[in-house]
Amino acid sequence: MIGISYVTGKVLRFGNKTIGTLIAASGISATLVFALPFIQAFYGVENLKYLFMYDLGNGLMAWTVVYLLAGSLGNKKDLGIKKGILSFVKNPMIFALILGVIVGMTTFQLPVIVTNFKTTLSQFVNPLLLVSIGVLLNFNYFFNRKNLVQLVLSAGIIMGVSVFLAYIITSLLGISSIGQKVILISAASPAAALAVALSVEHDLDLPLASALVAFTMAIGIIVIPLIIFL
């Protein structure tokens, strides 16, 4: 998806900041926020394993490849390789990701107080991000023809191409029935609010980022139920 976004942006002559936003939006999807409730309600907790497998790759890409590319296309393009890597390594989310993977691969159990604090804190993150999207969203953006073309093409990559690729890959791997449906729902998840945060941090195309998250969420409300009932 990241490669497709980059090539598409170059072919259509999008600016670097717009390409960076497209990469951030296509490389990070709101699977846990958007897809999880649907999957849990229709397919049960036992089938969430497919979602978590998909989201593991989603999270790894978000804080490695996507973060580096977004920075190189935004305000960190002049840092050079050495300073760019240092800026990447100093990101607290990298430490959090590494720590999470280490804990997940061991039998170590976090203290109950830490687990409860983590759960409580995580409940505030997404609402705050969604509020920020509402604040940053400019409705006049939708009335500009050029903006609409970029928005529709970007949404098509984020949701259309990803679902198509997910269907092809699951079919080739022999994954069918509920497993395939769960992966397709995950692939149809809208752009994550984190894309807006990265656009702010890296000085990318913020109006497009906000519009993409809002627009793909609206599409997701229609597309995901269609996948479930087809």
PDB file of C-alpha atoms in Angstrom:
ATOM      1  CA  MET A   1       0.000   0.000   0.000  1.00  0.00           C
ATOM      2  CA  ILE A   2       2.835   2.368   0.834  1.00  0.00           C
ATOM      3  CA  GLY A   3       4.545   1.662  -2.488  1.00  0.00           C
ATOM      4  CA  ILE A   4       1.289   2.059  -4.414  1.00  0.00           C
ATOM      5  CA  SER A   5       0.598   5.361  -2.653  1.00  0.00           C
ATOM      6  CA  TYR A   6       4.076   6.681  -3.419  1.00  0.00           C
ATOM      7  CA  VAL A   7       4.014   5.676  -7.100  1.00  0.00           C
ATOM      8  CA  THR A   8       0.458   6.982  -7.578  1.00  0.00           C
ATOM      9  CA  GLY A   9       1.384  10.303  -5.995  1.00  0.00           C
ATOM     10  CA  LYS A  10       4.435  10.666  -8.242  1.00  0.00           C
ATOM     11  CA  VAL A  11       2.499   9.716 -11.400  1.00  0.00           C
ATOM     12  CA  LEU A  12      -0.263  12.212 -10.586  1.00  0.00           C
ATOM     13  CA  ARG A  13       2.365  14.818  -9.674  1.00  0.00           C
ATOM     14  CA  PHE A  14       1.218  15.355  -6.114  1.00  0.00           C
ATOM     15  CA  GLY A  15       3.524  17.470  -3.978  1.00  0.00           C
ATOM     16  CA  ASN A  16       5.837  15.717  -1.522  1.00  0.00           C
ATOM     17  CA  LYS A  17       3.733  16.817   1.451  1.00  0.00           C
ATOM     18  CA  THR A  18       0.592  15.400  -0.164  1.00  0.00           C
ATOM     19  CA  ILE A  19       2.381  12.126  -0.968  1.00  0.00           C
ATOM     20  CA  GLY A  20       3.610  11.957   2.625  1.00  0.00           C
ATOM     21  CA  THR A  21       0.062  12.367   3.906  1.00  0.00           C
ATOM     22  CA  LEU A  22      -1.214   9.709   1.498  1.00  0.00           C
ATOM     23  CA  ILE A  23       1.469   7.289   2.696  1.00  0.00           C
ATOM     24  CA  ALA A  24       0.596   7.996   6.334  1.00  0.00           C
ATOM     25  CA  ALA A  25      -3.131   7.510   5.695  1.00  0.00           C
ATOM     26  CA  SER A  26      -2.758   4.336   3.617  1.00  0.00           C
ATOM     27  CA  GLY A  27      -0.104   2.829   5.877  1.00  0.00           C
ATOM     28  CA  ILE A  28      -2.033   3.276   9.124  1.00  0.00           C
ATOM     29  CA  SER A  29      -5.643   2.086   9.355  1.00  0.00           C
ATOM     30  CA  ALA A  30      -8.064   2.360  12.268  1.00  0.00           C
ATOM     31  CA  THR A  31      -8.514  -1.389  12.669  1.00  0.00           C
ATOM     32  CA  LEU A  32      -8.865  -1.575  16.454  1.00  0.00           C
ATOM     33  CA  VAL A  33     -11.130   1.467  16.649  1.00  0.00           C
ATOM     34  CA  PHE A  34     -13.327   0.777  13.639  1.00  0.00           C
ATOM     35  CA  ALA A  35     -13.118  -2.893  12.633  1.00  0.00           C
ATOM     36  CA  LEU A  36     -12.911  -4.533  16.062  1.00  0.00           C
ATOM     37  CA  PRO A  37     -16.493  -3.710  17.206  1.00  0.00           C
ATOM     38  CA  PHE A  38     -17.960  -5.111  13.965  1.00  0.00           C
ATOM     39  CA  ILE A  39     -15.849  -8.281  14.064  1.00  0.00           C
ATOM     40  CA  GLN A  40     -16.533  -8.928  17.741  1.00  0.00           C
ATOM     41  CA  ALA A  41     -20.282  -8.395  17.301  1.00  0.00           C
ATOM     42  CA  PHE A  42     -20.741 -10.567  14.192  1.00  0.00           C
ATOM     43  CA  TYR A  43     -17.979 -13.182  14.421  1.00  0.00           C
ATOM     44  CA  GLY A  44     -17.181 -13.456  18.124  1.00  0.00           C
ATOM     45  CA  VAL A  45     -14.090 -12.916  20.249  1.00  0.00           C
ATOM     46  CA  GLU A  46     -12.495 -16.150  19.003  1.00  0.00           C
ATOM     47  CA  ASN A  47     -12.067 -14.680  15.507  1.00  0.00           C
ATOM     48  CA  LEU A  48     -10.325 -11.518  16.671  1.00  0.00           C
ATOM     49  CA  LYS A  49      -7.025 -13.374  16.201  1.00  0.00           C
ATOM     50  CA  TYR A  50      -7.145 -12.552  12.481  1.00  0.00           C
ATOM     51  CA  LEU A  51      -7.644  -8.877  13.282  1.00  0.00           C
ATOM     52  CA  PHE A  52      -4.739  -8.823  15.740  1.00  0.00           C
ATOM     53  CA  MET A  53      -2.454 -10.514  13.202  1.00  0.00           C
ATOM     54  CA  TYR A  54      -3.388  -7.840  10.662  1.00  0.00           C
ATOM     55  CA  ASP A  55      -3.019  -5.020  13.179  1.00  0.00           C
ATOM     56  CA  LEU A  56       0.418  -6.211  14.317  1.00  0.00           C
ATOM     57  CA  GLY A  57       1.742  -5.534  10.837  1.00  0.00           C
ATOM     58  CA  ASN A  58      -0.222  -2.289  10.783  1.00  0.00           C
ATOM     59  CA  GLY A  59       1.460  -1.092  13.982  1.00  0.00           C
ATOM     60  CA  LEU A  60       4.946  -2.180  12.935  1.00  0.00           C
ATOM     61  CA  MET A  61       4.630  -0.337   9.630  1.00  0.00           C
ATOM     62  CA  ALA A  62       3.207   2.786  11.290  1.00  0.00           C
ATOM     63  CA  TRP A  63       6.190   3.422  13.532  1.00  0.00           C
ATOM     64  CA  THR A  64       8.926   2.263  11.175  1.00  0.00           C
ATOM     65  CA  VAL A  65       8.484   2.657   7.408  1.00  0.00           C
ATOM     66  CA  VAL A  66       5.560   5.115   7.486  1.00  0.00           C
ATOM     67  CA  TYR A  67       7.160   7.313  10.134  1.00  0.00           C
ATOM     68  CA  LEU A  68      10.480   7.482   8.277  1.00  0.00           C
ATOM     69  CA  LEU A  69       8.914   8.152   4.870  1.00  0.00           C
ATOM     70  CA  ALA A  70       6.535  10.782   6.242  1.00  0.00           C
ATOM     71  CA  GLY A  71       9.465  12.573   7.846  1.00  0.00           C
ATOM     72  CA  SER A  72      11.606  12.402   4.706  1.00  0.00           C
ATOM     73  CA  LEU A  73       8.785  13.887   2.624  1.00  0.00           C
ATOM     74  CA  GLY A  74       8.009  16.535   5.231  1.00  0.00           C
ATOM     75  CA  ASN A  75      10.064  18.736   7.524  1.00  0.00           C
ATOM     76  CA  LYS A  76      12.844  16.176   8.090  1.00  0.00           C
ATOM     77  CA  LYS A  77      13.921  15.862   4.448  1.00  0.00           C
ATOM     78  CA  ASP A  78      17.001  18.055   5.006  1.00  0.00           C
ATOM     79  CA  LEU A  79      18.231  16.236   8.105  1.00  0.00           C
ATOM     80  CA  GLY A  80      20.306  13.704   6.235  1.00  0.00           C
ATOM     81  CA  ILE A  81      20.451   9.967   6.885  1.00  0.00           C
ATOM     82  CA  LYS A  82      22.295  10.104  10.231  1.00  0.00           C
ATOM     83  CA  LYS A  83      20.143  12.817  11.838  1.00  0.00           C
ATOM     84  CA  GLY A  84      17.006  11.312  10.319  1.00  0.00           C
ATOM     85  CA  ILE A  85      17.722   7.942  11.941  1.00  0.00           C
ATOM     86  CA  LEU A  86      18.524   9.619  15.283  1.00  0.00           C
ATOM     87  CA  SER A  87      15.240  11.534  15.153  1.00  0.00           C
ATOM     88  CA  PHE A  88      13.440   8.266  14.423  1.00  0.00           C
ATOM     89  CA  VAL A  89      15.175   6.351  17.228  1.00  0.00           C
ATOM     90  CA  LYS A  90      14.394   9.083  19.775  1.00  0.00           C
ATOM     91  CA  ASN A  91      10.656   8.752  19.120  1.00  0.00           C
ATOM     92  CA  PRO A  92       9.023   7.469  22.371  1.00  0.00           C
ATOM     93  CA  MET A  93       6.612   5.329  20.333  1.00  0.00           C
ATOM     94  CA  ILE A  94       9.537   3.270  19.055  1.00  0.00           C
ATOM     95  CA  PHE A  95      10.511   2.403  22.627  1.00  0.00           C
ATOM     96  CA  ALA A  96       6.878   1.616  23.429  1.00  0.00           C
ATOM     97  CA  LEU A  97       6.590  -0.652  20.384  1.00  0.00           C
ATOM     98  CA  ILE A  98       9.798  -2.537  21.207  1.00  0.00           C
ATOM     99  CA  LEU A  99       8.798  -2.911  24.857  1.00  0.00           C
ATOM    100  CA  GLY A 100       5.341  -4.143  23.874  1.00  0.00           C
ATOM    101  CA  VAL A 101       6.758  -6.765  21.513  1.00  0.00           C
ATOM    102  CA  ILE A 102       9.251  -7.977  24.150  1.00  0.00           C
ATOM    103  CA  VAL A 103       6.558  -8.263  26.835  1.00  0.00           C
ATOM    104  CA  GLY A 104       4.224 -10.002  24.398  1.00  0.00           C
ATOM    105  CA  MET A 105       6.854 -12.603  23.499  1.00  0.00           C
ATOM    106  CA  THR A 106       7.591 -13.498  27.115  1.00  0.00           C
ATOM    107  CA  THR A 107       5.547 -14.856  29.998  1.00  0.00           C
ATOM    108  CA  PHE A 108       6.070 -11.660  31.975  1.00  0.00           C
ATOM    109  CA  GLN A 109       2.849 -10.340  33.480  1.00  0.00           C
ATOM    110  CA  LEU A 110       2.429  -6.614  34.046  1.00  0.00           C
ATOM    111  CA  PRO A 111       1.226  -5.597  37.528  1.00  0.00           C
ATOM    112  CA  VAL A 112      -2.542  -5.112  37.728  1.00  0.00           C
ATOM    113  CA  ILE A 113      -2.174  -1.424  38.558  1.00  0.00           C
ATOM    114  CA  VAL A 114      -0.077  -0.891  35.397  1.00  0.00           C
ATOM    115  CA  THR A 115      -2.584  -2.785  33.246  1.00  0.00           C
ATOM    116  CA  ASN A 116      -5.512  -0.812  34.660  1.00  0.00           C
ATOM    117  CA  PHE A 117      -3.688   2.486  34.146  1.00  0.00           C
ATOM    118  CA  LYS A 118      -2.836   1.520  30.551  1.00  0.00           C
ATOM    119  CA  THR A 119      -6.451   0.592  29.834  1.00  0.00           C
ATOM    120  CA  THR A 120      -7.802   3.809  31.333  1.00  0.00           C
ATOM    121  CA  LEU A 121      -5.269   5.960  29.502  1.00  0.00           C
ATOM    122  CA  SER A 122      -5.910   4.271  26.155  1.00  0.00           C
ATOM    123  CA  GLN A 123      -9.618   5.091  26.402  1.00  0.00           C
ATOM    124  CA  PHE A 124      -8.799   8.799  26.167  1.00  0.00           C
ATOM    125  CA  VAL A 125      -6.422   8.639  23.206  1.00  0.00           C
ATOM    126  CA  ASN A 126      -8.825   8.001  20.330  1.00  0.00           C
ATOM    127  CA  PRO A 127     -11.539  10.443  21.501  1.00  0.00           C
ATOM    128  CA  LEU A 128      -8.887  13.168  21.786  1.00  0.00           C
ATOM    129  CA  LEU A 129      -7.558  12.386  18.311  1.00  0.00           C
ATOM    130  CA  LEU A 130     -11.074  12.450  16.844  1.00  0.00           C
ATOM    131  CA  VAL A 131     -11.794  15.779  18.533  1.00  0.00           C
ATOM    132  CA  SER A 132      -8.600  17.179  17.017  1.00  0.00           C
ATOM    133  CA  ILE A 133      -9.738  16.005  13.575  1.00  0.00           C
ATOM    134  CA  GLY A 134     -13.038  17.827  14.035  1.00  0.00           C
ATOM    135  CA  VAL A 135     -11.194  20.988  15.040  1.00  0.00           C
ATOM    136  CA  LEU A 136      -8.751  20.786  12.119  1.00  0.00           C
ATOM    137  CA  LEU A 137     -11.332  19.757   9.491  1.00  0.00           C
ATOM    138  CA  ASN A 138     -12.102  22.534   7.008  1.00  0.00           C
ATOM    139  CA  PHE A 139     -15.421  21.881   5.248  1.00  0.00           C
ATOM    140  CA  ASN A 140     -14.503  24.325   2.469  1.00  0.00           C
ATOM    141  CA  TYR A 141     -11.898  21.751   1.447  1.00  0.00           C
ATOM    142  CA  PHE A 142     -14.680  19.545   0.046  1.00  0.00           C
ATOM    143  CA  PHE A 143     -15.920  22.260  -2.328  1.00  0.00           C
ATOM    144  CA  ASN A 144     -12.674  22.526  -4.288  1.00  0.00           C
ATOM    145  CA  ARG A 145     -12.557  20.325  -7.388  1.00  0.00           C
ATOM    146  CA  LYS A 146      -8.817  19.630  -7.191  1.00  0.00           C
ATOM    147  CA  ASN A 147      -9.115  18.710  -3.525  1.00  0.00           C
ATOM    148  CA  LEU A 148     -12.024  16.370  -4.248  1.00  0.00           C
ATOM    149  CA  VAL A 149     -10.057  14.553  -6.952  1.00  0.00           C
ATOM    150  CA  GLN A 150      -7.140  14.027  -4.550  1.00  0.00           C
ATOM    151  CA  LEU A 151      -9.519  12.964  -1.793  1.00  0.00           C
ATOM    152  CA  VAL A 152     -11.433  10.407  -3.871  1.00  0.00           C
ATOM    153  CA  LEU A 153      -8.270   8.926  -5.413  1.00  0.00           C
ATOM    154  CA  SER A 154      -6.604   8.695  -2.004  1.00  0.00           C
ATOM    155  CA  ALA A 155      -9.671   7.084  -0.430  1.00  0.00           C
ATOM    156  CA  GLY A 156      -9.793   4.614  -3.320  1.00  0.00           C
ATOM    157  CA  ILE A 157      -6.226   3.531  -2.566  1.00  0.00           C
ATOM    158  CA  ILE A 158      -6.760   3.372   1.192  1.00  0.00           C
ATOM    159  CA  MET A 159      -9.961   1.327   1.084  1.00  0.00           C
ATOM    160  CA  GLY A 160     -10.535   0.006  -2.441  1.00  0.00           C
ATOM    161  CA  VAL A 161      -7.069  -1.204  -3.400  1.00  0.00           C
ATOM    162  CA  SER A 162      -6.375  -2.565   0.097  1.00  0.00           C
ATOM    163  CA  VAL A 163      -9.577  -4.655   0.076  1.00  0.00           C
ATOM    164  CA  PHE A 164      -8.789  -5.959  -3.424  1.00  0.00           C
ATOM    165  CA  LEU A 165      -5.246  -6.957  -2.420  1.00  0.00           C
ATOM    166  CA  ALA A 166      -6.522  -8.531   0.814  1.00  0.00           C
ATOM    167  CA  TYR A 167      -9.007 -10.624  -1.178  1.00  0.00           C
ATOM    168  CA  ILE A 168      -6.350 -11.770  -3.668  1.00  0.00           C
ATOM    169  CA  ILE A 169      -3.816 -12.646  -0.951  1.00  0.00           C
ATOM    170  CA  THR A 170      -6.299 -14.497   1.282  1.00  0.00           C
ATOM    171  CA  SER A 171      -7.590 -16.444  -1.732  1.00  0.00           C
ATOM    172  CA  LEU A 172      -4.057 -17.438  -2.749  1.00  0.00           C
ATOM    173  CA  LEU A 173      -3.280 -18.517   0.824  1.00  0.00           C
ATOM    174  CA  GLY A 174      -6.475 -20.543   1.047  1.00  0.00           C
ATOM    175  CA  ILE A 175      -8.001 -18.377   3.776  1.00  0.00           C
ATOM    176  CA  SER A 176     -11.758 -18.393   3.344  1.00  0.00           C
ATOM    177  CA  SER A 177     -15.040 -18.020   5.197  1.00  0.00           C
ATOM    178  CA  ILE A 178     -14.869 -16.040   8.466  1.00  0.00           C
ATOM    179  CA  GLY A 179     -11.092 -15.617   8.409  1.00  0.00           C
ATOM    180  CA  GLN A 180     -11.235 -13.971   5.004  1.00  0.00           C
ATOM    181  CA  LYS A 181     -14.170 -11.764   6.024  1.00  0.00           C
ATOM    182  CA  VAL A 182     -12.291 -10.539   9.115  1.00  0.00           C
ATOM    183  CA  ILE A 183      -9.212  -9.659   7.058  1.00  0.00           C
ATOM    184  CA  LEU A 184     -11.342  -7.893   4.424  1.00  0.00           C
ATOM    185  CA  ILE A 185     -13.073  -5.854   7.135  1.00  0.00           C
ATOM    186  CA  SER A 186      -9.670  -4.939   8.561  1.00  0.00           C
ATOM    187  CA  ALA A 187      -8.472  -3.896   5.098  1.00  0.00           C
ATOM    188  CA  ALA A 188     -11.586  -1.744   4.648  1.00  0.00           C
ATOM    189  CA  SER A 189     -10.905   0.165   7.863  1.00  0.00           C
ATOM    190  CA  PRO A 190     -10.626   3.938   7.375  1.00  0.00           C
ATOM    191  CA  ALA A 191      -7.452   5.955   7.699  1.00  0.00           C
ATOM    192  CA  ALA A 192      -6.394   6.230  11.332  1.00  0.00           C
ATOM    193  CA  ALA A 193      -6.478   9.508  13.227  1.00  0.00           C
ATOM    194  CA  LEU A 194      -2.752   8.974  13.726  1.00  0.00           C
ATOM    195  CA  ALA A 195      -2.286  10.087  10.109  1.00  0.00           C
ATOM    196  CA  VAL A 196      -3.356  13.570  11.207  1.00  0.00           C
ATOM    197  CA  ALA A 197      -0.893  13.518  14.110  1.00  0.00           C
ATOM    198  CA  LEU A 198       1.946  12.525  11.766  1.00  0.00           C
ATOM    199  CA  SER A 199       0.916  15.243   9.306  1.00  0.00           C
ATOM    200  CA  VAL A 200       1.177  17.802  12.093  1.00  0.00           C
ATOM    201  CA  GLU A 201       4.530  16.477  13.334  1.00  0.00           C
ATOM    202  CA  HIS A 202       6.099  16.291   9.874  1.00  0.00           C
ATOM    203  CA  ASP A 203       4.427  19.396   8.396  1.00  0.00           C
ATOM    204  CA  LEU A 204       2.587  17.463   5.681  1.00  0.00           C
ATOM    205  CA  ASP A 205      -0.744  18.167   3.936  1.00  0.00           C
ATOM    206  CA  LEU A 206      -2.869  18.613   7.065  1.00  0.00           C
ATOM    207  CA  PRO A 207      -6.139  19.605   5.293  1.00  0.00           C
ATOM    208  CA  LEU A 208      -5.963  16.421   3.197  1.00  0.00           C
ATOM    209  CA  ALA A 209      -5.153  14.291   6.254  1.00  0.00           C
ATOM    210  CA  SER A 210      -8.159  15.580   8.214  1.00  0.00           C
ATOM    211  CA  ALA A 211     -10.476  15.261   5.215  1.00  0.00           C
ATOM    212  CA  LEU A 212      -9.231  11.729   4.443  1.00  0.00           C
ATOM    213  CA  VAL A 213      -9.838  10.447   7.959  1.00  0.00           C
ATOM    214  CA  ALA A 214     -13.351  11.922   8.049  1.00  0.00           C
ATOM    215  CA  PHE A 215     -14.207  10.826   4.487  1.00  0.00           C
ATOM    216  CA  THR A 216     -12.953   7.249   4.833  1.00  0.00           C
ATOM    217  CA  MET A 217     -14.802   6.887   8.133  1.00  0.00           C
ATOM    218  CA  ALA A 218     -18.035   7.848   6.372  1.00  0.00           C
ATOM    219  CA  ILE A 219     -17.310   5.323   3.607  1.00  0.00           C
ATOM    220  CA  GLY A 220     -16.358   2.653   6.149  1.00  0.00           C
ATOM    221  CA  ILE A 221     -19.759   2.895   7.818  1.00  0.00           C
ATOM    222  CA  ILE A 222     -21.261   1.781   4.486  1.00  0.00           C
ATOM    223  CA  VAL A 223     -18.589  -0.590   3.148  1.00  0.00           C
ATOM    224  CA  ILE A 224     -17.946  -2.728   6.239  1.00  0.00           C
ATOM    225  CA  PRO A 225     -21.604  -3.778   6.722  1.00  0.00           C
ATOM    226  CA  LEU A 226     -21.704  -4.631   2.991  1.00  0.00           C
ATOM    227  CA  ILE A 227     -18.689  -6.934   3.403  1.00  0.00           C
ATOM    228  CA  ILE A 228     -20.338  -8.600   6.396  1.00  0.00           C
ATOM    229  CA  PHE A 229     -23.642  -9.314   4.650  1.00  0.00           C
ATOM    230  CA  LEU A 230     -22.342 -10.226   1.186  1.00  0.00           C
TER     231      LEU A 230
END
